[in-house]
PDB file of C-alpha atoms in Angstrom:
ATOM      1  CA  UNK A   1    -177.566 -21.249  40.856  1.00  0.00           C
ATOM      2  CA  UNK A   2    -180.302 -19.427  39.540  1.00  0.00           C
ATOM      3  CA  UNK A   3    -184.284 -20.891  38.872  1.00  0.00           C
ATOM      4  CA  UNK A   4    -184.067 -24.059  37.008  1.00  0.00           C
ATOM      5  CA  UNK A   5    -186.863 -23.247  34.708  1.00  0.00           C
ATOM      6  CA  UNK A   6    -186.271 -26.332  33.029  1.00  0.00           C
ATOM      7  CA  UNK A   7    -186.255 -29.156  35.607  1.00  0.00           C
ATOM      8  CA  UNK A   8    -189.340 -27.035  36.956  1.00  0.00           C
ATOM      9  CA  UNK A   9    -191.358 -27.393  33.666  1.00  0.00           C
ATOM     10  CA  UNK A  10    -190.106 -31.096  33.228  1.00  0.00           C
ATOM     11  CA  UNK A  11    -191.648 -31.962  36.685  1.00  0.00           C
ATOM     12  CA  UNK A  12    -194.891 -30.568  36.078  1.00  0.00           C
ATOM     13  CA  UNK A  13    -195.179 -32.002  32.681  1.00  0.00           C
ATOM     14  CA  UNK A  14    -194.475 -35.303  33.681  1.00  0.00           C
ATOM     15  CA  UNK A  15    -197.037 -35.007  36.287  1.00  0.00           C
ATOM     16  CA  UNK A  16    -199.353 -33.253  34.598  1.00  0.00           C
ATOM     17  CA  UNK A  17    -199.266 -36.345  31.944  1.00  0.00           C
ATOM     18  CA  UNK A  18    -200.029 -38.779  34.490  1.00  0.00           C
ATOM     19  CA  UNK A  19    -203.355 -37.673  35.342  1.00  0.00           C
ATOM     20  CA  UNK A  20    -204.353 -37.602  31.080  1.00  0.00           C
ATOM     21  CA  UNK A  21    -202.445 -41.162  31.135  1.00  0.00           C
ATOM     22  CA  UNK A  22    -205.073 -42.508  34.053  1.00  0.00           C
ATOM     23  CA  UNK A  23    -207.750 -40.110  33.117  1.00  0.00           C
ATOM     24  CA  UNK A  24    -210.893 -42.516  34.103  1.00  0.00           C
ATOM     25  CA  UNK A  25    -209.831 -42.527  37.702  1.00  0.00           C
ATOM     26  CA  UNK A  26    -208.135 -38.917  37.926  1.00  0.00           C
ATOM     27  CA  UNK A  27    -210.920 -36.848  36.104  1.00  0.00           C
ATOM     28  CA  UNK A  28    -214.092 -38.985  34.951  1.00  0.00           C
ATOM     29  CA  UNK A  29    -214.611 -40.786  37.961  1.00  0.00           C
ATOM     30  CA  UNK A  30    -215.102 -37.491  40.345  1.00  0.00           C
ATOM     31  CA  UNK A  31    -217.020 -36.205  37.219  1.00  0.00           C
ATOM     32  CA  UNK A  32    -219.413 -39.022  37.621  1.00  0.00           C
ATOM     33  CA  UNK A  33    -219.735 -39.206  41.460  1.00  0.00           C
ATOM     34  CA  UNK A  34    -220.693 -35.697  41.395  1.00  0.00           C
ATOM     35  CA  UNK A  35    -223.154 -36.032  38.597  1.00  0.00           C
ATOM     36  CA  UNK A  36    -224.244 -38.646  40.911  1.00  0.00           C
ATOM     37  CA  UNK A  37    -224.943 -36.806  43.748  1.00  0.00           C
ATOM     38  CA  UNK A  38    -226.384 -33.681  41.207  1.00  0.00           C
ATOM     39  CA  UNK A  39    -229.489 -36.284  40.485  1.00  0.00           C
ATOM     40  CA  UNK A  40    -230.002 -37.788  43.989  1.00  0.00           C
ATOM     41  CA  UNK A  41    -229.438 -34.524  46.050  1.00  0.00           C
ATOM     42  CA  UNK A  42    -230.124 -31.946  43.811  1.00  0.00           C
ATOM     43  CA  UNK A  43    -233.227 -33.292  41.452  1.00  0.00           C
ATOM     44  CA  UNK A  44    -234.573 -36.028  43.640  1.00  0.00           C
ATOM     45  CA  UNK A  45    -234.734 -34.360  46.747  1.00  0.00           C
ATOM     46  CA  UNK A  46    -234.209 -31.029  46.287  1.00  0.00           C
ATOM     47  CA  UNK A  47    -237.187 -30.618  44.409  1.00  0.00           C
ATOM     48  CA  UNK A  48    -239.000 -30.870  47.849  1.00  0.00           C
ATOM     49  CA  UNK A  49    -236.322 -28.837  49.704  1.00  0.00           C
ATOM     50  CA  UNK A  50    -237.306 -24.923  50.259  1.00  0.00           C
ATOM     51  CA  UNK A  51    -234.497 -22.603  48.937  1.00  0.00           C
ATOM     52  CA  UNK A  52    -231.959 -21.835  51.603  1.00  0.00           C
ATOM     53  CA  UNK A  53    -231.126 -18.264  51.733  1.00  0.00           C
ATOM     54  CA  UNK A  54    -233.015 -17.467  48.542  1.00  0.00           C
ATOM     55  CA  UNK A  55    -230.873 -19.746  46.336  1.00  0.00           C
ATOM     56  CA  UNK A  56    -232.580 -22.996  44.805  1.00  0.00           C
ATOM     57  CA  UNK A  57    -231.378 -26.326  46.649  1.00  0.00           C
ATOM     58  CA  UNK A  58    -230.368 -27.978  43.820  1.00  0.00           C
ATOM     59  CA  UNK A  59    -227.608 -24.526  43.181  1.00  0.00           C
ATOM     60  CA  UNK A  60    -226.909 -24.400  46.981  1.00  0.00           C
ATOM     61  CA  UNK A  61    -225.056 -27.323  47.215  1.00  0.00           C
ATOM     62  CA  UNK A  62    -223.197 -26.995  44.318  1.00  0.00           C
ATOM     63  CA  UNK A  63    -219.997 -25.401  45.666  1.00  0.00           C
ATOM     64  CA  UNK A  64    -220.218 -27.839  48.665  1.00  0.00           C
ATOM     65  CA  UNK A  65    -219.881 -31.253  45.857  1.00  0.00           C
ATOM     66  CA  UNK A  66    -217.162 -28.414  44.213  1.00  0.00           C
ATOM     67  CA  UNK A  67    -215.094 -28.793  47.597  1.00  0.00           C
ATOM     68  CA  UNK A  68    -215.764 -32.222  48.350  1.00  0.00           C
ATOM     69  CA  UNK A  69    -214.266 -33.421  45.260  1.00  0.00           C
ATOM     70  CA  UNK A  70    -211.941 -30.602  44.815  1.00  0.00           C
ATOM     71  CA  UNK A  71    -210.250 -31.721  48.405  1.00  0.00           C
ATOM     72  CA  UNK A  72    -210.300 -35.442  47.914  1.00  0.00           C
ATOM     73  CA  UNK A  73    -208.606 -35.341  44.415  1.00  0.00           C
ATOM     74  CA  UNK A  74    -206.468 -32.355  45.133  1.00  0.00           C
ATOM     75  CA  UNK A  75    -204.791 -34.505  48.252  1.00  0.00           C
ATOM     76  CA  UNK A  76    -204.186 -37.612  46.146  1.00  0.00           C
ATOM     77  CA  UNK A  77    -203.352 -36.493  43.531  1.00  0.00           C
ATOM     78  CA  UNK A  78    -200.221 -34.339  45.167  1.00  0.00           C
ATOM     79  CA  UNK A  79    -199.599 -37.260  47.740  1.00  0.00           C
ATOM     80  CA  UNK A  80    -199.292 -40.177  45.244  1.00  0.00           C
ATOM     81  CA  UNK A  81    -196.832 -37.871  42.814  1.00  0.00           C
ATOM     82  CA  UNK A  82    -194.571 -37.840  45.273  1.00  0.00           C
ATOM     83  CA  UNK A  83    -194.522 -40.977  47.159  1.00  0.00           C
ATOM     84  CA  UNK A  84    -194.384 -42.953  43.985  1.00  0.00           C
ATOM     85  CA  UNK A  85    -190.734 -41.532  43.435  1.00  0.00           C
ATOM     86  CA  UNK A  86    -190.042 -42.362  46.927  1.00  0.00           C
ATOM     87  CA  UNK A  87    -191.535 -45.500  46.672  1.00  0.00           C
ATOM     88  CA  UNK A  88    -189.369 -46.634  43.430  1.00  0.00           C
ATOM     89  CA  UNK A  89    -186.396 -45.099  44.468  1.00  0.00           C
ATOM     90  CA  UNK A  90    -186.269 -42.238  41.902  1.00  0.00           C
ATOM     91  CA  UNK A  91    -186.484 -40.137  44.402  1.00  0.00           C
ATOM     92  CA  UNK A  92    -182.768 -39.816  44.742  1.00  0.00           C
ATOM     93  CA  UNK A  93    -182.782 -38.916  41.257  1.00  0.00           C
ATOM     94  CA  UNK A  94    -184.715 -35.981  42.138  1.00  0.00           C
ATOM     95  CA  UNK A  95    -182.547 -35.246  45.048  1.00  0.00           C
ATOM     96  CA  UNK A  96    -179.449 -34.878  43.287  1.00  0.00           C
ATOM     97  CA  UNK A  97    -180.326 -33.193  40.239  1.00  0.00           C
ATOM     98  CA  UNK A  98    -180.264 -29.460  39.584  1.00  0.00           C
ATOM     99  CA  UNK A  99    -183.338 -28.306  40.863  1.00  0.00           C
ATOM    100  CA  UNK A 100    -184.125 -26.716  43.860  1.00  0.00           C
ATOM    101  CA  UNK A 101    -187.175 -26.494  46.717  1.00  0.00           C
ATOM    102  CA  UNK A 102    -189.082 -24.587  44.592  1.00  0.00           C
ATOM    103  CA  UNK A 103    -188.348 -26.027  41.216  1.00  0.00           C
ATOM    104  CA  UNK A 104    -189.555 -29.092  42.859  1.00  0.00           C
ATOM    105  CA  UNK A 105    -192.776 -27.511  44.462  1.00  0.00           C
ATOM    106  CA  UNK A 106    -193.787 -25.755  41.363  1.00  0.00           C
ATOM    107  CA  UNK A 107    -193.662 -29.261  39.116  1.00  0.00           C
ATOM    108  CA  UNK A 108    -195.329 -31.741  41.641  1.00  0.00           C
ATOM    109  CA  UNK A 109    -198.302 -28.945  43.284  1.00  0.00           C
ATOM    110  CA  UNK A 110    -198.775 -27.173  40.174  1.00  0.00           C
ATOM    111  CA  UNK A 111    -199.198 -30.266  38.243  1.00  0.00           C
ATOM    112  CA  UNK A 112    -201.896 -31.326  41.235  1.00  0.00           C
ATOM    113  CA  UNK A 113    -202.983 -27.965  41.366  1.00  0.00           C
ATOM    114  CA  UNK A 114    -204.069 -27.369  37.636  1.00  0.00           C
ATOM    115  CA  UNK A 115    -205.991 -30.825  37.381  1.00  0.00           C
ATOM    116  CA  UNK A 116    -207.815 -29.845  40.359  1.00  0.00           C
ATOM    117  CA  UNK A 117    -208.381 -26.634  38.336  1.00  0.00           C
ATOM    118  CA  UNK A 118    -209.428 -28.459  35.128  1.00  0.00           C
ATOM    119  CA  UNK A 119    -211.340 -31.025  37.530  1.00  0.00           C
ATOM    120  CA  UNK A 120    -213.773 -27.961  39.141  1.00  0.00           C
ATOM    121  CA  UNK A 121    -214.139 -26.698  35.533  1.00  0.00           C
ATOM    122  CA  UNK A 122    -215.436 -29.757  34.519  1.00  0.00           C
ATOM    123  CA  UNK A 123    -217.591 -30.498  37.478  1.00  0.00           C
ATOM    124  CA  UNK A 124    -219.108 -26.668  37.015  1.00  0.00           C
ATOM    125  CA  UNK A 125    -219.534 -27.379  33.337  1.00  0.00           C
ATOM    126  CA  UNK A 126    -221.956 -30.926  34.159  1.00  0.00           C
ATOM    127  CA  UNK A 127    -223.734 -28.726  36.708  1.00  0.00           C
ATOM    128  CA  UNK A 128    -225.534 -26.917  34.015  1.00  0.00           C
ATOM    129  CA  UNK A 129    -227.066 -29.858  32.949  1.00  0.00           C
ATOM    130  CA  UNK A 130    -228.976 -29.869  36.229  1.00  0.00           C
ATOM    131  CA  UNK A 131    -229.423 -26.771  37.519  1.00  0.00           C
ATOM    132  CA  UNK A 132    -229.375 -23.407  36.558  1.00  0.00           C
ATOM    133  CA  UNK A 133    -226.964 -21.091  38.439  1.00  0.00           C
ATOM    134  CA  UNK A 134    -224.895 -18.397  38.525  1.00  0.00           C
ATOM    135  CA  UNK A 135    -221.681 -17.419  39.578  1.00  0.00           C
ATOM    136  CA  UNK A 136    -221.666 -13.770  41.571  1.00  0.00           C
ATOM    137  CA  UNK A 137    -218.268 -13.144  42.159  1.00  0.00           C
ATOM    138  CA  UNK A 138    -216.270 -15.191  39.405  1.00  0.00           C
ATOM    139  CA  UNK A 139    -213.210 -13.863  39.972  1.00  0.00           C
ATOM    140  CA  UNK A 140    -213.060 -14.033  43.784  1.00  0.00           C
ATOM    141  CA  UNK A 141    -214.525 -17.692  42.843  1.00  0.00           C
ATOM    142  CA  UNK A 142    -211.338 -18.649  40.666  1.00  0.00           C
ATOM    143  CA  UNK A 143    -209.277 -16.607  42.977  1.00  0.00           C
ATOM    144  CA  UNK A 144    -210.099 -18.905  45.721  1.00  0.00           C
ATOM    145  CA  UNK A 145    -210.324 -22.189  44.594  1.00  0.00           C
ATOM    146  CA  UNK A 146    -206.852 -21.746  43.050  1.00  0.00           C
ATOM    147  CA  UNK A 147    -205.954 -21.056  46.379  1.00  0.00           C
ATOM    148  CA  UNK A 148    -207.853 -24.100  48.075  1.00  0.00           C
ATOM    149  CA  UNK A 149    -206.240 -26.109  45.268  1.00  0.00           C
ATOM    150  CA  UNK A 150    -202.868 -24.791  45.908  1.00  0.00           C
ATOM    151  CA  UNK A 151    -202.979 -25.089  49.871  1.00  0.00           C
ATOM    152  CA  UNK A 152    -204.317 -29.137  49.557  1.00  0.00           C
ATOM    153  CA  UNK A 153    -202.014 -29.706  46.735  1.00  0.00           C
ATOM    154  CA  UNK A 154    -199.263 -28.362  49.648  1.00  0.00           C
ATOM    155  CA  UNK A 155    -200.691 -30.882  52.070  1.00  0.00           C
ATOM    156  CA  UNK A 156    -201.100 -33.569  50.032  1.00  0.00           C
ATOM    157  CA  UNK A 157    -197.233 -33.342  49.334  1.00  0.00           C
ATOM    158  CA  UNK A 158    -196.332 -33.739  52.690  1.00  0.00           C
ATOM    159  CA  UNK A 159    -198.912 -36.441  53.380  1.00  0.00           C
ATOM    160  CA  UNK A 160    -197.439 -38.222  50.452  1.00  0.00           C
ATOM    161  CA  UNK A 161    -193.818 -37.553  52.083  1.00  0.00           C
ATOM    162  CA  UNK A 162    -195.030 -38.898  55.371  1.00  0.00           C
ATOM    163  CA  UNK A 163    -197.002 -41.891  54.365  1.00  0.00           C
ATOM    164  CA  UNK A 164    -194.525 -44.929  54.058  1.00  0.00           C
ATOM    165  CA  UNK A 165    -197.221 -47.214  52.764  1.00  0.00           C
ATOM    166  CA  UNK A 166    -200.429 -47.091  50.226  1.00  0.00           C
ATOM    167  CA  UNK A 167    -202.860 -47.544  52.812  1.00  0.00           C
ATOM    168  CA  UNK A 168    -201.372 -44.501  54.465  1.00  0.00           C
ATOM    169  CA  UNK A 169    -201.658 -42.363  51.284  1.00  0.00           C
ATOM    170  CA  UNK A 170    -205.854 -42.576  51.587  1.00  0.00           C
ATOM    171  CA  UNK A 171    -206.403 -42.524  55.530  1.00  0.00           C
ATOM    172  CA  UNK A 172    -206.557 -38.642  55.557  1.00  0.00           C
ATOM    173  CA  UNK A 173    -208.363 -37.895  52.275  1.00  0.00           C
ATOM    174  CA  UNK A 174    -211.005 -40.546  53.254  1.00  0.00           C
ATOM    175  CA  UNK A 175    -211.016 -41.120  57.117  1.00  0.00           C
ATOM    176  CA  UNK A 176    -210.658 -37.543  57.562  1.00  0.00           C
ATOM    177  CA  UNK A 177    -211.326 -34.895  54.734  1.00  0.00           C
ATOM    178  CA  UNK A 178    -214.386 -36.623  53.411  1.00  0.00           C
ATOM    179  CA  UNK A 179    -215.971 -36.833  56.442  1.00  0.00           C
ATOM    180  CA  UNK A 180    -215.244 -33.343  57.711  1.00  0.00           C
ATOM    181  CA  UNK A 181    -216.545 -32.080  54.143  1.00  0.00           C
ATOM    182  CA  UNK A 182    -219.910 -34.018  54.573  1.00  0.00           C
ATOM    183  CA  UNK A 183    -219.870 -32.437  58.145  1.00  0.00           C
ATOM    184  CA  UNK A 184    -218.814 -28.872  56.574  1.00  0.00           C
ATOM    185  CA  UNK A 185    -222.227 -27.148  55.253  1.00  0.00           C
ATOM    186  CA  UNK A 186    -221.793 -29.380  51.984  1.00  0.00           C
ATOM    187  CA  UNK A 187    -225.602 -30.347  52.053  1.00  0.00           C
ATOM    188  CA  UNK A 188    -227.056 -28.168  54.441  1.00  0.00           C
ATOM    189  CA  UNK A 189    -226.366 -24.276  55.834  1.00  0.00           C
ATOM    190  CA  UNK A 190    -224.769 -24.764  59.370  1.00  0.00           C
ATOM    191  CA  UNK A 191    -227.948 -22.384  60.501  1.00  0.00           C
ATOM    192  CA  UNK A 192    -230.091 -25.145  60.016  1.00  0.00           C
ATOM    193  CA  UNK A 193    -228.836 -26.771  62.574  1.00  0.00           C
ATOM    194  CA  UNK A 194    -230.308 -26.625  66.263  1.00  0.00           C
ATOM    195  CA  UNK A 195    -227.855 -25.829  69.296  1.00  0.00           C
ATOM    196  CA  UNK A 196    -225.686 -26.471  70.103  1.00  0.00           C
ATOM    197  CA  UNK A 197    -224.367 -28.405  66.711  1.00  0.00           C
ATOM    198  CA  UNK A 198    -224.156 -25.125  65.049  1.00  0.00           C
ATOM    199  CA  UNK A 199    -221.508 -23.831  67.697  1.00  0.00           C
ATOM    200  CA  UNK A 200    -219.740 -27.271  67.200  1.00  0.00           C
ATOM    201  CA  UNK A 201    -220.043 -27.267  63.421  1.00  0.00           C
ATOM    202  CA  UNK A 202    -217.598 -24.007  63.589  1.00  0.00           C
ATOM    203  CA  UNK A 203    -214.997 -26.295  64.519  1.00  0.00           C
ATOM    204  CA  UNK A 204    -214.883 -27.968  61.782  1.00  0.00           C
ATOM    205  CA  UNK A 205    -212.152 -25.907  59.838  1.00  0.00           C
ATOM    206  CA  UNK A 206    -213.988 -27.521  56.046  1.00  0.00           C
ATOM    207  CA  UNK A 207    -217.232 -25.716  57.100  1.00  0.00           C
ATOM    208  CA  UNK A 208    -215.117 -22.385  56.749  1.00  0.00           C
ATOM    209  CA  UNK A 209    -213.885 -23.545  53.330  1.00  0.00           C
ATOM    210  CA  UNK A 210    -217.285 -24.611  51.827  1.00  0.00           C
ATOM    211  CA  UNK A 211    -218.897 -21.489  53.513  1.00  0.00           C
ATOM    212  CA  UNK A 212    -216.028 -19.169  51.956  1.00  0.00           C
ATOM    213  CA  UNK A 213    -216.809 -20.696  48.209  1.00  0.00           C
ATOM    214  CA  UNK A 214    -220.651 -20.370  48.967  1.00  0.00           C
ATOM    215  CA  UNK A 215    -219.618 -16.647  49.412  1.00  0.00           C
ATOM    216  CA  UNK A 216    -218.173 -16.146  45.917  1.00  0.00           C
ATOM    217  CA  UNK A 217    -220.797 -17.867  44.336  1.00  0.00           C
ATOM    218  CA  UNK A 218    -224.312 -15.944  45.843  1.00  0.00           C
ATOM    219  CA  UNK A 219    -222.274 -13.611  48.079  1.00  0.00           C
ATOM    220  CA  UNK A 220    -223.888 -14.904  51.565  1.00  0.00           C
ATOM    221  CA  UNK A 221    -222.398 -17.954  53.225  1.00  0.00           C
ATOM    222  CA  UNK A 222    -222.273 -18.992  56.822  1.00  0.00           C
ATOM    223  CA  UNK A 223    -219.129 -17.098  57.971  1.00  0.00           C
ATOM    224  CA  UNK A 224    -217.137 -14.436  57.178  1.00  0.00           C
ATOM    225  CA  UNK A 225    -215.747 -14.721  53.745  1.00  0.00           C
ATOM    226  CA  UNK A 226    -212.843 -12.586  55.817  1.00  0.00           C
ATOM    227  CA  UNK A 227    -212.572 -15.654  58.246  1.00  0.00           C
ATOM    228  CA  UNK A 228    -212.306 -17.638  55.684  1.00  0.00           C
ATOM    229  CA  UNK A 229    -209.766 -16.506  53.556  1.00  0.00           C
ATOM    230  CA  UNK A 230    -207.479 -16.035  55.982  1.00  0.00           C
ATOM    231  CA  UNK A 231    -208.094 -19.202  57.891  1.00  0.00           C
ATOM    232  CA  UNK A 232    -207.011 -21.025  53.978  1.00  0.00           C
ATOM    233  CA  UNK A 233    -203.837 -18.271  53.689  1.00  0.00           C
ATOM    234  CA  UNK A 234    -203.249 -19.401  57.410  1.00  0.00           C
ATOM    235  CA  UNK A 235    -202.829 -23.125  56.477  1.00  0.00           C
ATOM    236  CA  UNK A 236    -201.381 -22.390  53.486  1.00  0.00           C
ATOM    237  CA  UNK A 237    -198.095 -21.239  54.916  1.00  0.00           C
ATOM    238  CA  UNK A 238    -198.111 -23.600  57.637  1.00  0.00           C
ATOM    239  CA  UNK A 239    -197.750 -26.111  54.898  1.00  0.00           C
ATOM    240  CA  UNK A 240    -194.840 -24.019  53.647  1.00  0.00           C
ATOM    241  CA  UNK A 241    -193.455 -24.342  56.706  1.00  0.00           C
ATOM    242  CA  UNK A 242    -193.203 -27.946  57.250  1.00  0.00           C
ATOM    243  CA  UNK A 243    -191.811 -28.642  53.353  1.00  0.00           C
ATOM    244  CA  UNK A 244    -189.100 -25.947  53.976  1.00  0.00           C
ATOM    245  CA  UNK A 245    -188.124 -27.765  57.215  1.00  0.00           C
ATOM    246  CA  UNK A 246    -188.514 -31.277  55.287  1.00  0.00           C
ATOM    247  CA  UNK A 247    -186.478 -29.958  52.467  1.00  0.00           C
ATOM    248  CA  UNK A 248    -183.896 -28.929  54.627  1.00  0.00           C
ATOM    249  CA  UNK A 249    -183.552 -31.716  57.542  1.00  0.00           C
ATOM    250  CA  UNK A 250    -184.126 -34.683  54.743  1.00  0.00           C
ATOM    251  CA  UNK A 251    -186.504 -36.014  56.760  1.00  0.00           C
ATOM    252  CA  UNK A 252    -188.008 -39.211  54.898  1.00  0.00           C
ATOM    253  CA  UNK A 253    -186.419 -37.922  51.465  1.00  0.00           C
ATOM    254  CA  UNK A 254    -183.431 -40.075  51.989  1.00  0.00           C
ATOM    255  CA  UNK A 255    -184.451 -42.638  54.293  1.00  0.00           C
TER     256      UNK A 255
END
């Protein structure tokens, strides 16, 4: 059989309708925590911050909040799609109609994928009202938050095939991903830091993310925009990976 176009389409509609259907939790409430942060972080105390690496405080942080948010939602959003069919039992549904491992991919992480997208659009959007800023490299800056999106949207699938309860579903996004962003240069550049934190800050693989989208936005950043890239193209087909060999072993589809 050939690409089911169809079923493909079908998926990511349904998916994409979900978030519009529960659109105070999926898009205004990450719209409001980051306006939040914006006015404590950005006009309350970074109005006595110096500018880090020539760019304002207030701008600095701005792709940091971008990732935080971008992360957290990206993850849940791809975790709960699918483990709500598993957890009603449609799943099988899924399983046995025409539509393939990528038909499948292509509905559920492009549906998480483009509100993610539509998400950092927003959030850029509300940052005008606080600071002025501009974007250097807006290209490599949609370039690679597509592909942020698209990696987390991967990971959040198989956290949402993994997890066999609710509570399970938010451990990583906010036990581990939340804190590792905070940790990550979202606030602060990691050569503010004395040693030997800013050695141990470089293993924190989110520090390479938020420093990669610093990049694109006022073309310095903490790393390697190189590093960086290919650390996120790294994980991204590790996450290929483990769906191919879920998709193909069954493991937790059909138990």
């Amino acid at each position: 059989m050939g690409f089911n176009f169809r079923g493909a389409w079908s998926i990511y509609i349904r998916e994409l309708m979900r978030a519009f259907r529960t659109a105070f939790q999926s898009i205004l409430a990450p719209v409001l925590t980051t306006s939040l942060y914006f006015i404590v972080f950005g006009s309350a105390i970074g109005s006595r911050m110096e500018p880090i690496g020539g760019v304002e405080y207030a701008a600095f942080i701005i792709p940091g909040l971008l990732m935080l948010t971008l992360l957290g939602e990206t993850t849940s959003n791809s975790s709960f799609g699918i483990y709500m069919p598993r957890f009603t039992g449609t799943i099988y549904e899924l399983l046995s109609a025409p539509v393939g491992v990528a038909e499948t991919l292509i509905g559920f992480v492009g549906a998480a994928a483009t509100k993610s997208l539509i998400l950092a659009a927003i959030i850029l959007g509300t940052a005008t009202l606080f600071v002025d800023y501009q974007i250097k490299y807006p290209l490599f800056a949609l370039g690679y938050i597509t592909l942020v999106a698209a990696s987390f949207s991967l990971f959040g699938f198989i956290l949402g095939i993994w997890a066999d309860s609710f509570e399970k579903l938010g451990i990583i996004p906010v036990l581990i991903l939340t804190p590792l962003t905070f940790l990550g240069g979202t606030f602060y550049s990691l050569d503010m830091l004395p040693e030997p934190w800013d050695t141990i800050a470089l293993a924190n693989p989110i520090a390479f993310l938020v420093s990669g989208l610093r990049w694109t936005f006022y073309g310095s950043s903490d790393v390697s925009i190189a590093v960086s890239l290919g650390l996120t193209l790294g994980f991204l087909a590790i996450c290929v990976t483990v769906i191919a060999f879920i998709f193909k072993t069954g493991w937790r589809l059909r138990e």
